[in-house]
Amino acid sequence: SLFFQLQEKKLHKKERERFKEEAEMLKKLQHANIVRFYDYWEVVMPKKKYIVLVTELMTSGTLKT
């Protein structure tokens, strides 16, 4: 698995809700040409707020290819 961090403080409430809806849909998506999305969670700290994304590990190539 691979972990990414998305800076949540830059997202408006409506954008966060849309992200959560799309993330739930992506969990169910399985296709040979699409990087698998496993899960996400939100981290809230006193001066830091972000979302962690867990995806399939890519060992070569780029997301574009």
Short mmCIF file of C-alpha atoms in Angstrom, two decimals:
data_model
loop_
_atom_site.label_atom_id
_atom_site.label_comp_id
_atom_site.label_asym_id
_atom_site.label_seq_id
_atom_site.Cartn_x
_atom_site.Cartn_y
_atom_site.Cartn_z
CA SER A 1 0.00 0.00 0.00
CA LEU A 2 0.99 3.60 -0.53
CA PHE A 3 0.00 6.56 1.63
CA PHE A 4 -0.65 10.13 0.42
CA GLN A 5 -1.58 13.19 2.44
CA LEU A 6 -4.09 15.76 1.26
CA GLN A 7 -4.05 19.12 3.05
CA GLU A 8 -7.64 19.37 4.23
CA LYS A 9 -7.45 22.98 5.43
CA LYS A 10 -7.52 24.11 1.78
CA LEU A 11 -10.83 22.32 1.16
CA HIS A 12 -14.19 23.93 1.80
CA LYS A 13 -16.90 21.93 3.61
CA LYS A 14 -18.72 21.14 0.36
CA GLU A 15 -15.46 19.93 -1.24
CA ARG A 16 -14.73 17.67 1.78
CA GLU A 17 -18.19 16.11 1.55
CA ARG A 18 -17.80 15.50 -2.18
CA PHE A 19 -14.37 13.95 -1.59
CA LYS A 20 -15.83 11.55 0.99
CA GLU A 21 -18.62 10.50 -1.38
CA GLU A 22 -16.18 9.88 -4.23
CA ALA A 23 -13.76 8.04 -1.95
CA GLU A 24 -16.51 5.62 -0.93
CA MET A 25 -17.25 4.94 -4.62
CA LEU A 26 -13.55 4.47 -5.42
CA LYS A 27 -13.22 1.77 -2.74
CA LYS A 28 -15.57 -0.40 -4.82
CA LEU A 29 -13.88 0.24 -8.17
CA GLN A 30 -11.63 -2.50 -9.53
CA HIS A 31 -10.06 -2.23 -12.98
CA ALA A 32 -6.75 -3.45 -14.38
CA ASN A 33 -5.87 0.03 -15.71
CA ILE A 34 -6.80 2.02 -12.60
CA VAL A 35 -4.70 2.25 -9.43
CA ARG A 36 -6.67 0.61 -6.62
CA PHE A 37 -7.94 2.94 -3.88
CA TYR A 38 -8.29 1.18 -0.53
CA ASP A 39 -9.29 3.69 2.11
CA TYR A 40 -8.81 7.12 3.65
CA TRP A 41 -8.95 8.70 7.08
CA GLU A 42 -8.83 12.20 8.47
CA VAL A 43 -6.13 13.38 10.87
CA VAL A 44 -6.89 16.38 13.07
CA MET A 45 -4.10 17.91 15.12
CA PRO A 46 -3.99 21.33 16.85
CA LYS A 47 -2.48 23.21 13.88
CA LYS A 48 -2.62 20.54 11.21
CA LYS A 49 -5.54 18.89 9.45
CA TYR A 50 -5.16 16.45 6.57
CA ILE A 51 -6.60 13.39 4.87
CA VAL A 52 -4.52 10.24 4.38
CA LEU A 53 -5.19 8.26 1.18
CA VAL A 54 -4.25 4.58 0.91
CA THR A 55 -3.74 3.28 -2.63
CA GLU A 56 -2.22 0.33 -4.41
CA LEU A 57 1.59 0.50 -4.58
CA MET A 58 2.92 1.36 -8.03
CA THR A 59 6.45 0.08 -8.55
CA SER A 60 7.02 1.52 -12.03
CA GLY A 61 5.61 3.99 -14.49
CA THR A 62 3.55 7.06 -13.69
CA LEU A 63 -0.11 7.66 -12.91
CA LYS A 64 -0.51 9.00 -16.45
CA THR A 65 0.82 5.84 -18.10
#
